[in-house]
PDB file of C-alpha atoms in Angstrom:
ATOM      1  CA  MET A 281     168.045 137.924  65.915  1.00 70.00           C
ATOM      2  CA  GLU A 282     169.726 134.837  64.479  1.00 82.00           C
ATOM      3  CA  LEU A 283     168.397 131.334  63.953  1.00 85.00           C
ATOM      4  CA  HIS A 284     171.160 129.858  66.128  1.00 85.00           C
ATOM      5  CA  GLN A 285     170.125 132.066  69.030  1.00 88.00           C
ATOM      6  CA  LEU A 286     166.562 130.761  68.818  1.00 89.00           C
ATOM      7  CA  GLN A 287     167.867 127.183  68.704  1.00 87.00           C
ATOM      8  CA  CYS A 288     169.903 127.859  71.858  1.00 89.00           C
ATOM      9  CA  PHE A 289     166.896 129.436  73.581  1.00 88.00           C
ATOM     10  CA  ILE A 290     164.629 126.467  72.799  1.00 88.00           C
ATOM     11  CA  ALA A 291     167.299 123.922  73.803  1.00 88.00           C
ATOM     12  CA  VAL A 292     167.749 125.503  77.257  1.00 88.00           C
ATOM     13  CA  LEU A 293     163.999 125.342  77.914  1.00 85.00           C
ATOM     14  CA  GLU A 294     163.482 121.820  76.538  1.00 84.00           C
ATOM     15  CA  GLU A 295     166.517 120.406  78.356  1.00 84.00           C
ATOM     16  CA  GLY A 296     165.748 122.220  81.608  1.00 82.00           C
ATOM     17  CA  GLY A 297     169.037 124.096  81.903  1.00 84.00           C
ATOM     18  CA  PHE A 298     172.261 125.255  80.291  1.00 87.00           C
ATOM     19  CA  LYS A 299     174.376 122.157  81.052  1.00 86.00           C
ATOM     20  CA  ARG A 300     172.149 119.647  79.240  1.00 84.00           C
ATOM     21  CA  ALA A 301     171.514 122.129  76.431  1.00 87.00           C
ATOM     22  CA  THR A 302     175.264 122.381  75.729  1.00 88.00           C
ATOM     23  CA  ALA A 303     175.452 118.590  75.275  1.00 84.00           C
ATOM     24  CA  ARG A 304     172.510 118.692  72.852  1.00 82.00           C
ATOM     25  CA  LEU A 305     173.891 121.628  70.863  1.00 84.00           C
ATOM     26  CA  GLY A 306     177.526 120.487  70.931  1.00 84.00           C
ATOM     27  CA  ILE A 307     178.855 123.826  72.210  1.00 86.00           C
ATOM     28  CA  THR A 308     180.506 125.037  75.428  1.00 88.00           C
ATOM     29  CA  GLN A 309     178.554 126.674  78.239  1.00 87.00           C
ATOM     30  CA  PRO A 310     180.298 130.077  77.761  1.00 88.00           C
ATOM     31  CA  ALA A 311     179.343 129.958  74.062  1.00 89.00           C
ATOM     32  CA  LEU A 312     175.737 129.143  74.949  1.00 88.00           C
ATOM     33  CA  SER A 313     175.600 131.913  77.571  1.00 89.00           C
ATOM     34  CA  TYR A 314     176.980 134.350  74.986  1.00 89.00           C
ATOM     35  CA  GLN A 315     174.255 133.470  72.462  1.00 88.00           C
ATOM     36  CA  ILE A 316     171.519 133.924  75.077  1.00 89.00           C
ATOM     37  CA  LYS A 317     173.056 137.250  76.162  1.00 89.00           C
ATOM     38  CA  ARG A 318     173.039 138.469  72.551  1.00 89.00           C
ATOM     39  CA  LEU A 319     169.419 137.381  72.170  1.00 89.00           C
ATOM     40  CA  GLU A 320     168.382 139.248  75.310  1.00 89.00           C
ATOM     41  CA  GLU A 321     170.288 142.349  74.194  1.00 89.00           C
ATOM     42  CA  GLU A 322     168.525 142.233  70.819  1.00 88.00           C
ATOM     43  CA  LEU A 323     165.101 141.947  72.470  1.00 88.00           C
ATOM     44  CA  GLY A 324     165.857 144.299  75.336  1.00 89.00           C
ATOM     45  CA  VAL A 325     164.405 141.891  77.914  1.00 88.00           C
ATOM     46  CA  GLN A 326     165.418 138.831  79.894  1.00 88.00           C
ATOM     47  CA  VAL A 327     164.033 135.561  78.512  1.00 87.00           C
ATOM     48  CA  PHE A 328     164.965 133.379  81.515  1.00 87.00           C
ATOM     49  CA  HIS A 329     164.610 133.696  85.243  1.00 84.00           C
ATOM     50  CA  ARG A 330     166.965 131.721  87.432  1.00 78.00           C
ATOM     51  CA  GLY A 331     165.870 130.609  90.897  1.00 70.00           C
ATOM     52  CA  LYS A 332     166.254 127.825  93.451  1.00 69.00           C
ATOM     53  CA  GLY A 333     163.871 125.639  91.467  1.00 67.00           C
ATOM     54  CA  GLY A 334     166.018 125.924  88.344  1.00 73.00           C
ATOM     55  CA  ILE A 335     165.645 127.890  85.142  1.00 81.00           C
ATOM     56  CA  GLY A 336     162.373 128.917  83.527  1.00 83.00           C
ATOM     57  CA  PRO A 337     161.025 131.373  80.938  1.00 86.00           C
ATOM     58  CA  THR A 338     160.032 134.897  81.874  1.00 88.00           C
ATOM     59  CA  GLU A 339     156.755 136.258  80.514  1.00 89.00           C
ATOM     60  CA  ALA A 340     158.723 137.580  77.543  1.00 89.00           C
ATOM     61  CA  GLY A 341     160.403 134.179  77.178  1.00 86.00           C
ATOM     62  CA  ARG A 342     157.036 132.420  77.033  1.00 87.00           C
ATOM     63  CA  ALA A 343     155.865 134.836  74.353  1.00 88.00           C
ATOM     64  CA  LEU A 344     159.057 134.241  72.369  1.00 89.00           C
ATOM     65  CA  LEU A 345     158.887 130.435  72.645  1.00 87.00           C
ATOM     66  CA  ALA A 346     155.809 129.914  70.459  1.00 83.00           C
ATOM     67  CA  HIS A 347     157.218 132.134  67.700  1.00 87.00           C
ATOM     68  CA  ALA A 348     160.683 130.577  67.965  1.00 87.00           C
ATOM     69  CA  GLN A 349     159.240 127.089  67.534  1.00 83.00           C
ATOM     70  CA  GLU A 350     157.289 128.231  64.455  1.00 84.00           C
ATOM     71  CA  VAL A 351     160.447 129.706  62.928  1.00 86.00           C
ATOM     72  CA  ILE A 352     162.528 126.567  63.585  1.00 81.00           C
ATOM     73  CA  SER A 353     159.731 124.365  62.246  1.00 79.00           C
ATOM     74  CA  ALA A 354     159.447 126.453  59.064  1.00 80.00           C
ATOM     75  CA  VAL A 355     163.220 126.332  58.496  1.00 81.00           C
ATOM     76  CA  ARG A 356     163.281 122.574  59.102  1.00 76.00           C
ATOM     77  CA  GLU A 357     160.452 122.070  56.612  1.00 72.00           C
ATOM     78  CA  ALA A 358     162.251 124.207  54.022  1.00 74.00           C
ATOM     79  CA  HIS A 359     165.428 122.122  54.419  1.00 69.00           C
ATOM     80  CA  ARG A 360     163.419 118.911  54.145  1.00 65.00           C
ATOM     81  CA  ALA A 361     161.648 120.000  50.973  1.00 65.00           C
ATOM     82  CA  VAL A 362     164.900 121.011  49.275  1.00 63.00           C
ATOM     83  CA  ARG A 363     166.725 117.823  50.311  1.00 60.00           C
ATOM     84  CA  GLU A 364     163.946 115.567  49.121  1.00 55.00           C
ATOM     85  CA  LEU A 365     163.944 117.193  45.698  1.00 50.00           C
ATOM     86  CA  SER A 366     167.426 115.731  45.252  1.00 49.00           C
ATOM     87  CA  GLY A 367     166.140 112.304  46.298  1.00 53.00           C
ATOM     88  CA  GLY A 368     166.633 110.056  49.299  1.00 62.00           C
ATOM     89  CA  ALA A 369     165.605 110.255  52.948  1.00 68.00           C
ATOM     90  CA  SER A 370     167.693 112.667  54.996  1.00 66.00           C
ATOM     91  CA  GLY A 371     167.592 115.063  57.917  1.00 77.00           C
ATOM     92  CA  GLU A 372     166.855 114.861  61.631  1.00 84.00           C
ATOM     93  CA  ILE A 373     164.022 112.765  63.091  1.00 89.00           C
ATOM     94  CA  ARG A 374     162.923 113.683  66.612  1.00 91.00           C
ATOM     95  CA  ILE A 375     161.807 110.397  68.197  1.00 94.00           C
ATOM     96  CA  GLY A 376     160.247 110.001  71.633  1.00 93.00           C
ATOM     97  CA  THR A 377     159.661 106.714  73.402  1.00 93.00           C
ATOM     98  CA  ILE A 378     159.184 105.027  76.744  1.00 89.00           C
ATOM     99  CA  LYS A 379     162.299 103.484  78.280  1.00 85.00           C
ATOM    100  CA  CYS A 380     161.769  99.751  77.700  1.00 85.00           C
ATOM    101  CA  ILE A 381     160.893 100.279  74.014  1.00 89.00           C
ATOM    102  CA  GLY A 382     163.864 102.584  73.543  1.00 87.00           C
ATOM    103  CA  THR A 383     166.197 100.086  75.182  1.00 87.00           C
ATOM    104  CA  TYR A 384     165.009  96.771  73.750  1.00 88.00           C
ATOM    105  CA  PHE A 385     163.182  97.487  70.464  1.00 89.00           C
ATOM    106  CA  LEU A 386     164.334 100.771  68.921  1.00 91.00           C
ATOM    107  CA  PRO A 387     168.115 100.097  68.729  1.00 90.00           C
ATOM    108  CA  ARG A 388     167.546  97.515  65.973  1.00 90.00           C
ATOM    109  CA  VAL A 389     165.257  99.967  64.152  1.00 91.00           C
ATOM    110  CA  LEU A 390     167.853 102.750  64.367  1.00 90.00           C
ATOM    111  CA  TRP A 391     170.617 100.411  63.212  1.00 90.00           C
ATOM    112  CA  GLU A 392     168.610  99.485  60.116  1.00 88.00           C
ATOM    113  CA  ILE A 393     167.772 103.135  59.411  1.00 87.00           C
ATOM    114  CA  ARG A 394     171.447 104.049  59.670  1.00 84.00           C
ATOM    115  CA  SER A 395     172.346 101.219  57.303  1.00 84.00           C
ATOM    116  CA  ARG A 396     169.646 101.958  54.701  1.00 82.00           C
ATOM    117  CA  HIS A 397     169.485 105.749  55.003  1.00 82.00           C
ATOM    118  CA  PRO A 398     172.858 107.104  56.171  1.00 83.00           C
ATOM    119  CA  MET A 399     171.760 110.743  55.754  1.00 81.00           C
ATOM    120  CA  VAL A 400     168.990 110.365  58.354  1.00 85.00           C
ATOM    121  CA  ARG A 401     169.887 111.636  61.854  1.00 86.00           C
ATOM    122  CA  PRO A 402     167.624 110.192  64.579  1.00 89.00           C
ATOM    123  CA  ARG A 403     167.466 112.047  67.917  1.00 90.00           C
ATOM    124  CA  LEU A 404     165.933 109.985  70.723  1.00 91.00           C
ATOM    125  CA  VAL A 405     164.356 111.189  73.979  1.00 90.00           C
ATOM    126  CA  TYR A 406     162.835 109.167  76.842  1.00 89.00           C
ATOM    127  CA  ARG A 407     159.698 110.394  78.600  1.00 89.00           C
ATOM    128  CA  ASN A 408     156.462 108.860  79.869  1.00 87.00           C
ATOM    129  CA  SER A 409     153.583 108.420  77.437  1.00 88.00           C
ATOM    130  CA  ASP A 410     151.601 111.528  78.471  1.00 89.00           C
ATOM    131  CA  GLU A 411     154.649 113.777  78.081  1.00 90.00           C
ATOM    132  CA  LEU A 412     155.468 112.287  74.685  1.00 93.00           C
ATOM    133  CA  LEU A 413     151.956 112.906  73.373  1.00 93.00           C
ATOM    134  CA  ALA A 414     152.073 116.499  74.621  1.00 91.00           C
ATOM    135  CA  SER A 415     155.433 116.967  72.870  1.00 91.00           C
ATOM    136  CA  LEU A 416     153.950 115.702  69.596  1.00 91.00           C
ATOM    137  CA  VAL A 417     151.085 118.193  69.828  1.00 89.00           C
ATOM    138  CA  ALA A 418     153.594 120.982  70.592  1.00 86.00           C
ATOM    139  CA  ASN A 419     155.661 120.003  67.509  1.00 85.00           C
ATOM    140  CA  GLU A 420     158.641 119.095  69.666  1.00 88.00           C
ATOM    141  CA  LEU A 421     158.698 115.532  68.264  1.00 91.00           C
ATOM    142  CA  ASP A 422     158.106 113.987  64.841  1.00 92.00           C
ATOM    143  CA  VAL A 423     157.115 110.518  66.035  1.00 94.00           C
ATOM    144  CA  ALA A 424     156.554 108.727  69.348  1.00 94.00           C
ATOM    145  CA  LEU A 425     156.316 105.073  70.366  1.00 94.00           C
ATOM    146  CA  VAL A 426     154.044 104.790  73.378  1.00 92.00           C
ATOM    147  CA  ASN A 427     151.919 102.352  75.305  1.00 88.00           C
ATOM    148  CA  ASP A 428     148.178 102.320  74.502  1.00 87.00           C
ATOM    149  CA  PRO A 429     147.658 106.065  73.891  1.00 90.00           C
ATOM    150  CA  PRO A 430     144.167 107.584  74.367  1.00 90.00           C
ATOM    151  CA  PRO A 431     142.357 108.869  71.239  1.00 89.00           C
ATOM    152  CA  ASP A 432     143.294 112.404  70.198  1.00 91.00           C
ATOM    153  CA  PRO A 433     141.981 114.024  66.995  1.00 90.00           C
ATOM    154  CA  ARG A 434     145.266 115.905  66.616  1.00 90.00           C
ATOM    155  CA  LEU A 435     147.310 112.701  66.448  1.00 92.00           C
ATOM    156  CA  ALA A 436     147.438 109.705  64.106  1.00 92.00           C
ATOM    157  CA  GLN A 437     147.899 106.376  65.892  1.00 93.00           C
ATOM    158  CA  GLU A 438     148.828 102.934  64.631  1.00 92.00           C
ATOM    159  CA  LEU A 439     148.995  99.817  66.813  1.00 92.00           C
ATOM    160  CA  ILE A 440     152.110  97.950  65.694  1.00 90.00           C
ATOM    161  CA  LEU A 441     152.916  95.437  68.419  1.00 89.00           C
ATOM    162  CA  GLU A 442     151.279  93.618  71.318  1.00 90.00           C
ATOM    163  CA  GLU A 443     153.938  92.268  73.668  1.00 89.00           C
ATOM    164  CA  ARG A 444     153.255  89.850  76.508  1.00 91.00           C
ATOM    165  CA  ILE A 445     154.296  90.870  80.011  1.00 93.00           C
ATOM    166  CA  SER A 446     155.447  87.855  81.989  1.00 93.00           C
ATOM    167  CA  LEU A 447     156.294  87.167  85.612  1.00 93.00           C
ATOM    168  CA  VAL A 448     160.077  86.727  85.733  1.00 94.00           C
ATOM    169  CA  SER A 449     161.833  84.670  88.420  1.00 93.00           C
ATOM    170  CA  SER A 450     165.381  83.485  89.056  1.00 92.00           C
ATOM    171  CA  GLN A 451     166.702  79.975  89.489  1.00 89.00           C
ATOM    172  CA  GLY A 452     165.763  78.500  92.845  1.00 87.00           C
ATOM    173  CA  HIS A 453     162.574  80.535  93.195  1.00 90.00           C
ATOM    174  CA  ALA A 454     159.299  78.651  93.734  1.00 89.00           C
ATOM    175  CA  PHE A 455     157.896  80.111  90.479  1.00 90.00           C
ATOM    176  CA  HIS A 456     160.920  79.026  88.419  1.00 89.00           C
ATOM    177  CA  GLY A 457     159.831  76.337  85.948  1.00 89.00           C
ATOM    178  CA  ARG A 458     156.097  77.054  86.209  1.00 91.00           C
ATOM    179  CA  PRO A 459     154.519  77.751  82.786  1.00 92.00           C
ATOM    180  CA  THR A 460     151.806  79.923  84.364  1.00 92.00           C
ATOM    181  CA  VAL A 461     151.327  81.699  87.681  1.00 90.00           C
ATOM    182  CA  ASP A 462     148.108  83.018  89.178  1.00 87.00           C
ATOM    183  CA  VAL A 463     148.661  86.641  90.147  1.00 85.00           C
ATOM    184  CA  SER A 464     147.042  86.071  93.548  1.00 84.00           C
ATOM    185  CA  ASP A 465     150.123  83.953  94.453  1.00 85.00           C
ATOM    186  CA  LEU A 466     152.151  87.181  94.458  1.00 84.00           C
ATOM    187  CA  VAL A 467     150.562  88.402  97.688  1.00 81.00           C
ATOM    188  CA  ASP A 468     153.014  86.363  99.774  1.00 81.00           C
ATOM    189  CA  ALA A 469     156.009  86.539  97.392  1.00 85.00           C
ATOM    190  CA  PRO A 470     158.848  89.110  97.467  1.00 90.00           C
ATOM    191  CA  PHE A 471     158.050  91.457  94.577  1.00 91.00           C
ATOM    192  CA  VAL A 472     160.289  93.847  92.629  1.00 93.00           C
ATOM    193  CA  ALA A 473     158.289  96.613  90.970  1.00 92.00           C
ATOM    194  CA  LEU A 474     158.892  98.779  87.955  1.00 91.00           C
ATOM    195  CA  SER A 475     157.946 102.194  89.333  1.00 91.00           C
ATOM    196  CA  PRO A 476     154.443 103.445  88.393  1.00 90.00           C
ATOM    197  CA  ARG A 477     156.148 106.729  87.452  1.00 89.00           C
ATOM    198  CA  THR A 478     157.070 104.912  84.227  1.00 88.00           C
ATOM    199  CA  SER A 479     154.437 104.126  81.570  1.00 87.00           C
ATOM    200  CA  THR A 480     155.003 100.362  81.767  1.00 90.00           C
ATOM    201  CA  GLY A 481     155.071 100.432  85.574  1.00 91.00           C
ATOM    202  CA  ALA A 482     151.780 102.357  85.612  1.00 91.00           C
ATOM    203  CA  LEU A 483     150.237  99.732  83.305  1.00 92.00           C
ATOM    204  CA  ILE A 484     151.350  96.939  85.649  1.00 92.00           C
ATOM    205  CA  GLN A 485     150.060  98.786  88.723  1.00 92.00           C
ATOM    206  CA  ARG A 486     146.631  99.312  87.095  1.00 92.00           C
ATOM    207  CA  TYR A 487     146.521  95.579  86.302  1.00 92.00           C
ATOM    208  CA  ILE A 488     147.229  94.694  89.948  1.00 91.00           C
ATOM    209  CA  ASP A 489     144.696  97.242  91.238  1.00 91.00           C
ATOM    210  CA  GLN A 490     141.975  95.976  88.885  1.00 91.00           C
ATOM    211  CA  LEU A 491     142.433  92.499  90.359  1.00 89.00           C
ATOM    212  CA  GLY A 492     141.872  93.953  93.835  1.00 89.00           C
ATOM    213  CA  LEU A 493     145.238  92.730  95.112  1.00 86.00           C
ATOM    214  CA  SER A 494     147.412  94.472  97.687  1.00 85.00           C
ATOM    215  CA  ILE A 495     151.018  93.774  96.730  1.00 85.00           C
ATOM    216  CA  VAL A 496     153.700  95.777  98.517  1.00 83.00           C
ATOM    217  CA  PRO A 497     157.001  95.775  96.571  1.00 88.00           C
ATOM    218  CA  ALA A 498     160.150  94.845  98.427  1.00 87.00           C
ATOM    219  CA  PHE A 499     162.077  97.005  95.938  1.00 90.00           C
ATOM    220  CA  SER A 500     161.181  99.351  93.088  1.00 90.00           C
ATOM    221  CA  ALA A 501     163.114 101.160  90.353  1.00 91.00           C
ATOM    222  CA  ASP A 502     162.424 103.378  87.339  1.00 89.00           C
ATOM    223  CA  ASP A 503     164.690 101.395  85.032  1.00 88.00           C
ATOM    224  CA  VAL A 504     163.727  97.997  83.570  1.00 89.00           C
ATOM    225  CA  GLU A 505     167.343  96.822  83.494  1.00 90.00           C
ATOM    226  CA  THR A 506     167.713  97.530  87.224  1.00 92.00           C
ATOM    227  CA  VAL A 507     164.541  95.563  87.972  1.00 93.00           C
ATOM    228  CA  LYS A 508     165.820  92.686  85.835  1.00 92.00           C
ATOM    229  CA  MET A 509     169.152  92.627  87.722  1.00 91.00           C
ATOM    230  CA  MET A 510     167.322  92.610  91.068  1.00 93.00           C
ATOM    231  CA  VAL A 511     165.414  89.515  89.946  1.00 93.00           C
ATOM    232  CA  GLU A 512     168.650  87.869  88.788  1.00 91.00           C
ATOM    233  CA  GLU A 513     170.098  88.477  92.269  1.00 91.00           C
ATOM    234  CA  GLY A 514     167.143  86.667  93.855  1.00 90.00           C
ATOM    235  CA  MET A 515     165.588  89.782  95.431  1.00 91.00           C
ATOM    236  CA  GLY A 516     162.119  88.835  94.202  1.00 91.00           C
ATOM    237  CA  VAL A 517     159.983  88.327  91.102  1.00 93.00           C
ATOM    238  CA  ALA A 518     158.894  91.045  88.670  1.00 93.00           C
ATOM    239  CA  PHE A 519     156.560  91.772  85.800  1.00 94.00           C
ATOM    240  CA  LEU A 520     158.628  92.524  82.669  1.00 93.00           C
ATOM    241  CA  PRO A 521     157.781  92.707  78.946  1.00 92.00           C
ATOM    242  CA  ASP A 522     159.118  89.657  77.116  1.00 90.00           C
ATOM    243  CA  MET A 523     161.433  91.837  75.009  1.00 89.00           C
ATOM    244  CA  VAL A 524     163.417  92.624  78.186  1.00 88.00           C
ATOM    245  CA  THR A 525     164.487  89.021  78.777  1.00 86.00           C
ATOM    246  CA  SER A 526     166.637  87.289  76.181  1.00 73.00           C
ATOM    247  CA  ASP A 527     166.134  83.780  74.818  1.00 67.00           C
ATOM    248  CA  ALA A 528     169.808  83.151  75.628  1.00 63.00           C
ATOM    249  CA  ASP A 529     169.424  84.209  79.276  1.00 68.00           C
ATOM    250  CA  THR A 530     169.371  80.975  81.284  1.00 71.00           C
ATOM    251  CA  ALA A 531     169.316  82.745  84.671  1.00 81.00           C
ATOM    252  CA  LEU A 532     165.675  83.829  84.366  1.00 91.00           C
ATOM    253  CA  TRP A 533     162.355  82.088  83.810  1.00 92.00           C
ATOM    254  CA  ARG A 534     159.274  83.683  82.252  1.00 92.00           C
ATOM    255  CA  SER A 535     155.881  82.502  83.476  1.00 92.00           C
ATOM    256  CA  ALA A 536     152.662  83.583  81.798  1.00 92.00           C
ATOM    257  CA  VAL A 537     150.242  85.192  84.240  1.00 90.00           C
ATOM    258  CA  GLU A 538     146.537  84.592  84.638  1.00 83.00           C
ATOM    259  CA  PRO A 539     144.705  86.728  83.697  1.00 85.00           C
ATOM    260  CA  PRO A 540     147.072  87.673  80.851  1.00 89.00           C
ATOM    261  CA  LEU A 541     148.865  91.018  80.754  1.00 91.00           C
ATOM    262  CA  THR A 542     150.141  92.730  77.597  1.00 91.00           C
ATOM    263  CA  ILE A 543     151.701  96.008  76.549  1.00 90.00           C
ATOM    264  CA  ARG A 544     150.208  97.532  73.379  1.00 90.00           C
ATOM    265  CA  LEU A 545     152.775  99.560  71.466  1.00 90.00           C
ATOM    266  CA  SER A 546     151.529 102.277  69.111  1.00 92.00           C
ATOM    267  CA  VAL A 547     153.425 104.627  66.837  1.00 93.00           C
ATOM    268  CA  VAL A 548     151.973 108.139  66.956  1.00 94.00           C
ATOM    269  CA  THR A 549     152.545 111.139  64.670  1.00 93.00           C
ATOM    270  CA  PRO A 550     150.993 114.620  64.415  1.00 90.00           C
ATOM    271  CA  ARG A 551     147.982 114.374  62.109  1.00 86.00           C
ATOM    272  CA  GLU A 552     148.448 117.745  60.414  1.00 78.00           C
ATOM    273  CA  ALA A 553     152.250 117.843  60.196  1.00 72.00           C
ATOM    274  CA  PRO A 554     153.769 117.205  56.739  1.00 69.00           C
ATOM    275  CA  SER A 555     155.530 113.845  56.669  1.00 71.00           C
ATOM    276  CA  SER A 556     159.127 113.603  55.460  1.00 79.00           C
ATOM    277  CA  LEU A 557     160.849 110.758  53.642  1.00 81.00           C
ATOM    278  CA  ALA A 558     162.967 110.255  56.757  1.00 84.00           C
ATOM    279  CA  VAL A 559     159.917 109.785  59.000  1.00 87.00           C
ATOM    280  CA  GLU A 560     158.276 107.486  56.448  1.00 86.00           C
ATOM    281  CA  ALA A 561     161.469 105.396  56.321  1.00 86.00           C
ATOM    282  CA  LEU A 562     161.487 105.117  60.106  1.00 89.00           C
ATOM    283  CA  LEU A 563     157.811 104.101  60.234  1.00 90.00           C
ATOM    284  CA  ALA A 564     158.364 101.456  57.562  1.00 89.00           C
ATOM    285  CA  GLU A 565     161.262  99.959  59.550  1.00 89.00           C
ATOM    286  CA  VAL A 566     159.265 100.018  62.795  1.00 91.00           C
ATOM    287  CA  ARG A 567     156.385  98.169  61.093  1.00 90.00           C
ATOM    288  CA  ARG A 568     158.740  95.610  59.523  1.00 88.00           C
ATOM    289  CA  LEU A 569     160.556  94.741  62.745  1.00 87.00           C
ATOM    290  CA  ALA A 570     157.391  94.825  64.861  1.00 87.00           C
ATOM    291  CA  GLY A 571     155.749  92.485  62.363  1.00 82.00           C
ATOM    292  CA  GLY A 572     158.693  90.116  62.652  1.00 70.00           C
ATOM    293  CA  ARG A 573     158.325  90.026  66.432  1.00 68.00           C
ATOM    294  CA  ALA A 574     154.588  89.441  66.200  1.00 50.00           C
ATOM    295  CA  LYS A 575     155.089  86.437  63.897  1.00 40.00           C
ATOM    296  CA  ALA A 576     157.867  84.897  65.945  1.00 36.00           C
ATOM    297  CA  PRO A 577     156.872  81.797  67.952  1.00 35.00           C
ATOM    298  CA  ALA A 578     156.164  82.582  71.599  1.00 36.00           C
ATOM    299  CA  ARG A 579     158.852  81.456  74.016  1.00 36.00           C
ATOM    300  CA  ARG A 580     157.509  80.053  77.266  1.00 34.00           C
ATOM    301  CA  SER A 581     160.669  80.369  79.314  1.00 34.00           C
ATOM    302  CA  ALA A 582     164.076  81.971  79.534  1.00 35.00           C
ATOM    303  CA  GLY A 583     165.714  78.857  80.924  1.00 33.00           C
ATOM    304  CA  PRO A 584     165.495  75.073  81.059  1.00 28.00           C
ATOM    305  CA  ALA A 585     162.424  73.464  82.508  1.00 29.00           C
TER     306      ALA A 585
END
């Protein structure tokens, strides 16, 4: 049994199939299939079952998974320890985040990491907050940036940023130019929703429910950029974190809502896992850039009054 075979096995399970696993591993599908075939021949059992619902582990595959992850983790830790003896942050960082943070906050962080620590290789995945926390506990991620995580003794949490969520409207809308909007005014307004399947969308939906309002979206989408474009096209108004709308964007207006709504961004790491120089470098850059956002003067609008 070879290390590469275990890496292929884990990639197929984590990516949910052979096609996405080949992109992650940088190999062809025949090469991946060959490695899995060799693994199964070595073990004398099948590790996957293939059905209409997709691919999944057999009982033997589930038994192998826990041991395979331990082996990969031990090898990764050995590489890290040897590299750090020679000085400098290096190696892969497995980062998980929710979509709006990964789109509008993390790119600057990753750019700075690449500039300061060229031997560090970040790998980014998008999932909702609950899935990211589960992946941290399972040692599938090194660090996650999530919205307001619940306490967990297995995880270390640090609140790094509180971002206002505003009501965004386009030019010509009745809300355009208003510094504040009472949320009850949304009952009769066309509304574009960020789907509650996303972590930010779920936060917004809880906020609306707690106010006892019944707001039926005219449109909804999982992606913040799609919601933003719908607002730009005049399809309705939407709740969006302020990081989503640019200061230079004159097509949109941000109104503060009453009562206020914020997204609380925390960086979370496994409490017991040994920290690497690469992870520490990433955390330092996240804190620095989040601190810069927190100190920046609040912008009341995205367009002229």
